């Protein structure tokens, strides 16, 4: 446990969250369209944050009642390409429009598993005013992996992303 903790801290030190936010902002300015921006952000976060193992967007389906559809993502394909509000961590975050962090997904009673390797997850809503546009969903294969710095980065990123909608 101590070894795990110190390894975790070592890798945390190597992440420059301010650089990551700047890189994401550059992507938002330079991408040809929002699909491309979201795709590049997924790739960036998956590459730069060692405890992120799947990064993707779910967007509110404008043609369906309270449904999320899978948008750009980086990582293994998921069977959860459509999620109803209220279902799983993504659906619950869609209902509340609030950040949902699970540091141990095995303890969740309302959870949709994408891979047996996943142990923790964060979902951050993208809001334009009061309206839910979508969310960013991140899985980690480590328990207790989601940090306050992750949350802050993702909240800032989602605020900027909302401007593209
Ligand atoms: N675990 C999510 C489903 C999406 S996958 O993680 C890609 C959930 O419980 O809503």
mmCIF file of N, CA and C and ligand atoms in Angstrom, residues 54 56 58 70 76 78-80 83 87-92 105 110-115 118 121 123 135 137-139, ligand 1:
data_model
loop_
_atom_site.group_PDB
_atom_site.id
_atom_site.type_symbol
_atom_site.label_atom_id
_atom_site.label_comp_id
_atom_site.label_asym_id
_atom_site.label_seq_id
_atom_site.Cartn_x
_atom_site.Cartn_y
_atom_site.Cartn_z
ATOM 1 N N UNK A 54 -9.276 5.627 -19.731
ATOM 2 C CA UNK A 54 -10.295 5.798 -20.779
ATOM 3 C C UNK A 54 -10.837 7.221 -20.610
ATOM 4 N N UNK A 56 -13.587 9.942 -22.493
ATOM 5 C CA UNK A 56 -14.560 10.113 -23.568
ATOM 6 C C UNK A 56 -15.624 11.138 -23.234
ATOM 7 N N UNK A 58 -19.765 12.033 -23.569
ATOM 8 C CA UNK A 58 -21.148 11.673 -23.855
ATOM 9 C C UNK A 58 -21.902 12.985 -24.070
ATOM 10 N N UNK A 70 -22.646 8.394 -27.034
ATOM 11 C CA UNK A 70 -21.187 8.432 -26.982
ATOM 12 C C UNK A 70 -20.645 9.341 -28.079
ATOM 13 N N UNK A 76 -10.240 1.912 -25.111
ATOM 14 C CA UNK A 76 -10.920 0.760 -25.697
ATOM 15 C C UNK A 76 -12.372 1.109 -26.048
ATOM 16 N N UNK A 78 -16.349 0.945 -26.114
ATOM 17 C CA UNK A 78 -17.272 0.588 -25.043
ATOM 18 C C UNK A 78 -18.609 0.156 -25.636
ATOM 19 N N UNK A 79 -19.267 -0.779 -24.940
ATOM 20 C CA UNK A 79 -20.614 -1.174 -25.392
ATOM 21 C C UNK A 79 -21.647 -0.108 -25.036
ATOM 22 N N UNK A 80 -21.272 0.818 -24.121
ATOM 23 C CA UNK A 80 -22.246 1.821 -23.662
ATOM 24 C C UNK A 80 -22.220 3.040 -24.583
ATOM 25 N N UNK A 83 -26.756 6.013 -23.216
ATOM 26 C CA UNK A 83 -27.054 5.853 -21.782
ATOM 27 C C UNK A 83 -28.237 6.746 -21.423
ATOM 28 N N UNK A 87 -29.132 6.362 -15.462
ATOM 29 C CA UNK A 87 -28.458 5.036 -15.491
ATOM 30 C C UNK A 87 -26.952 5.194 -15.352
ATOM 31 N N UNK A 88 -26.374 4.442 -14.430
ATOM 32 C CA UNK A 88 -24.925 4.464 -14.254
ATOM 33 C C UNK A 88 -24.447 5.805 -13.718
ATOM 34 N N UNK A 89 -23.141 5.942 -13.662
ATOM 35 C CA UNK A 89 -22.547 7.170 -13.137
ATOM 36 C C UNK A 89 -22.793 8.325 -14.117
ATOM 37 N N UNK A 90 -22.686 8.012 -15.404
ATOM 38 C CA UNK A 90 -22.921 9.053 -16.413
ATOM 39 C C UNK A 90 -24.364 9.556 -16.354
ATOM 40 N N UNK A 91 -25.290 8.617 -16.278
ATOM 41 C CA UNK A 91 -26.702 9.008 -16.249
ATOM 42 C C UNK A 91 -27.090 9.757 -14.983
ATOM 43 N N UNK A 92 -26.456 9.382 -13.874
ATOM 44 C CA UNK A 92 -26.748 10.104 -12.616
ATOM 45 C C UNK A 92 -26.197 11.525 -12.677
ATOM 46 N N UNK A 105 -15.498 1.940 -7.915
ATOM 47 C CA UNK A 105 -16.741 1.659 -8.638
ATOM 48 C C UNK A 105 -17.394 0.352 -8.178
ATOM 49 N N UNK A 110 -25.383 1.704 -8.750
ATOM 50 C CA UNK A 110 -25.912 2.130 -10.054
ATOM 51 C C UNK A 110 -24.711 2.472 -10.925
ATOM 52 N N UNK A 111 -24.223 1.448 -11.615
ATOM 53 C CA UNK A 111 -22.961 1.585 -12.343
ATOM 54 C C UNK A 111 -23.006 0.742 -13.606
ATOM 55 N N UNK A 112 -22.493 1.276 -14.707
ATOM 56 C CA UNK A 112 -22.404 0.526 -15.967
ATOM 57 C C UNK A 112 -20.936 0.227 -16.237
ATOM 58 N N UNK A 113 -20.588 -1.027 -16.229
ATOM 59 C CA UNK A 113 -19.176 -1.395 -16.377
ATOM 60 C C UNK A 113 -18.766 -1.427 -17.846
ATOM 61 N N UNK A 114 -17.662 -0.775 -18.134
ATOM 62 C CA UNK A 114 -17.103 -0.812 -19.495
ATOM 63 C C UNK A 114 -16.015 -1.853 -19.578
ATOM 64 N N UNK A 115 -15.333 -2.050 -18.470
ATOM 65 C CA UNK A 115 -14.239 -3.022 -18.442
ATOM 66 C C UNK A 115 -14.055 -3.455 -16.994
ATOM 67 N N UNK A 118 -11.618 -1.348 -14.680
ATOM 68 C CA UNK A 118 -11.876 0.003 -14.151
ATOM 69 C C UNK A 118 -12.153 -0.046 -12.656
ATOM 70 N N UNK A 121 -13.697 6.434 -11.245
ATOM 71 C CA UNK A 121 -14.293 7.143 -12.395
ATOM 72 C C UNK A 121 -14.679 8.552 -11.979
ATOM 73 N N UNK A 123 -17.011 11.872 -13.672
ATOM 74 C CA UNK A 123 -17.848 12.417 -14.735
ATOM 75 C C UNK A 123 -18.102 13.892 -14.415
ATOM 76 N N UNK A 135 -21.100 15.548 -21.237
ATOM 77 C CA UNK A 135 -20.195 15.368 -20.092
ATOM 78 C C UNK A 135 -18.906 14.707 -20.555
ATOM 79 N N UNK A 137 -16.215 11.851 -19.392
ATOM 80 C CA UNK A 137 -16.218 10.667 -18.518
ATOM 81 C C UNK A 137 -14.818 10.064 -18.545
ATOM 82 N N UNK A 138 -14.258 9.825 -17.388
ATOM 83 C CA UNK A 138 -12.903 9.272 -17.313
ATOM 84 C C UNK A 138 -12.861 8.084 -16.370
ATOM 85 N N UNK A 139 -12.264 7.010 -16.869
ATOM 86 C CA UNK A 139 -12.096 5.793 -16.073
ATOM 87 C C UNK A 139 -10.630 5.625 -15.718
HETATM 88 N N1 LIG B 1 -19.138 3.591 -16.255
HETATM 89 C C1 LIG B 1 -20.071 4.487 -16.880
HETATM 90 C C2 LIG B 1 -20.422 4.037 -18.270
HETATM 91 C C3 LIG B 1 -19.555 4.592 -19.323
HETATM 92 S S1 LIG B 1 -18.099 3.787 -19.461
HETATM 93 O O1 LIG B 1 -17.289 4.053 -18.246
HETATM 94 C C4 LIG B 1 -17.224 4.271 -20.777
HETATM 95 C C5 LIG B 1 -21.311 4.631 -16.028
HETATM 96 O O2 LIG B 1 -21.469 3.951 -15.010
HETATM 97 O O3 LIG B 1 -22.152 5.464 -16.379
#
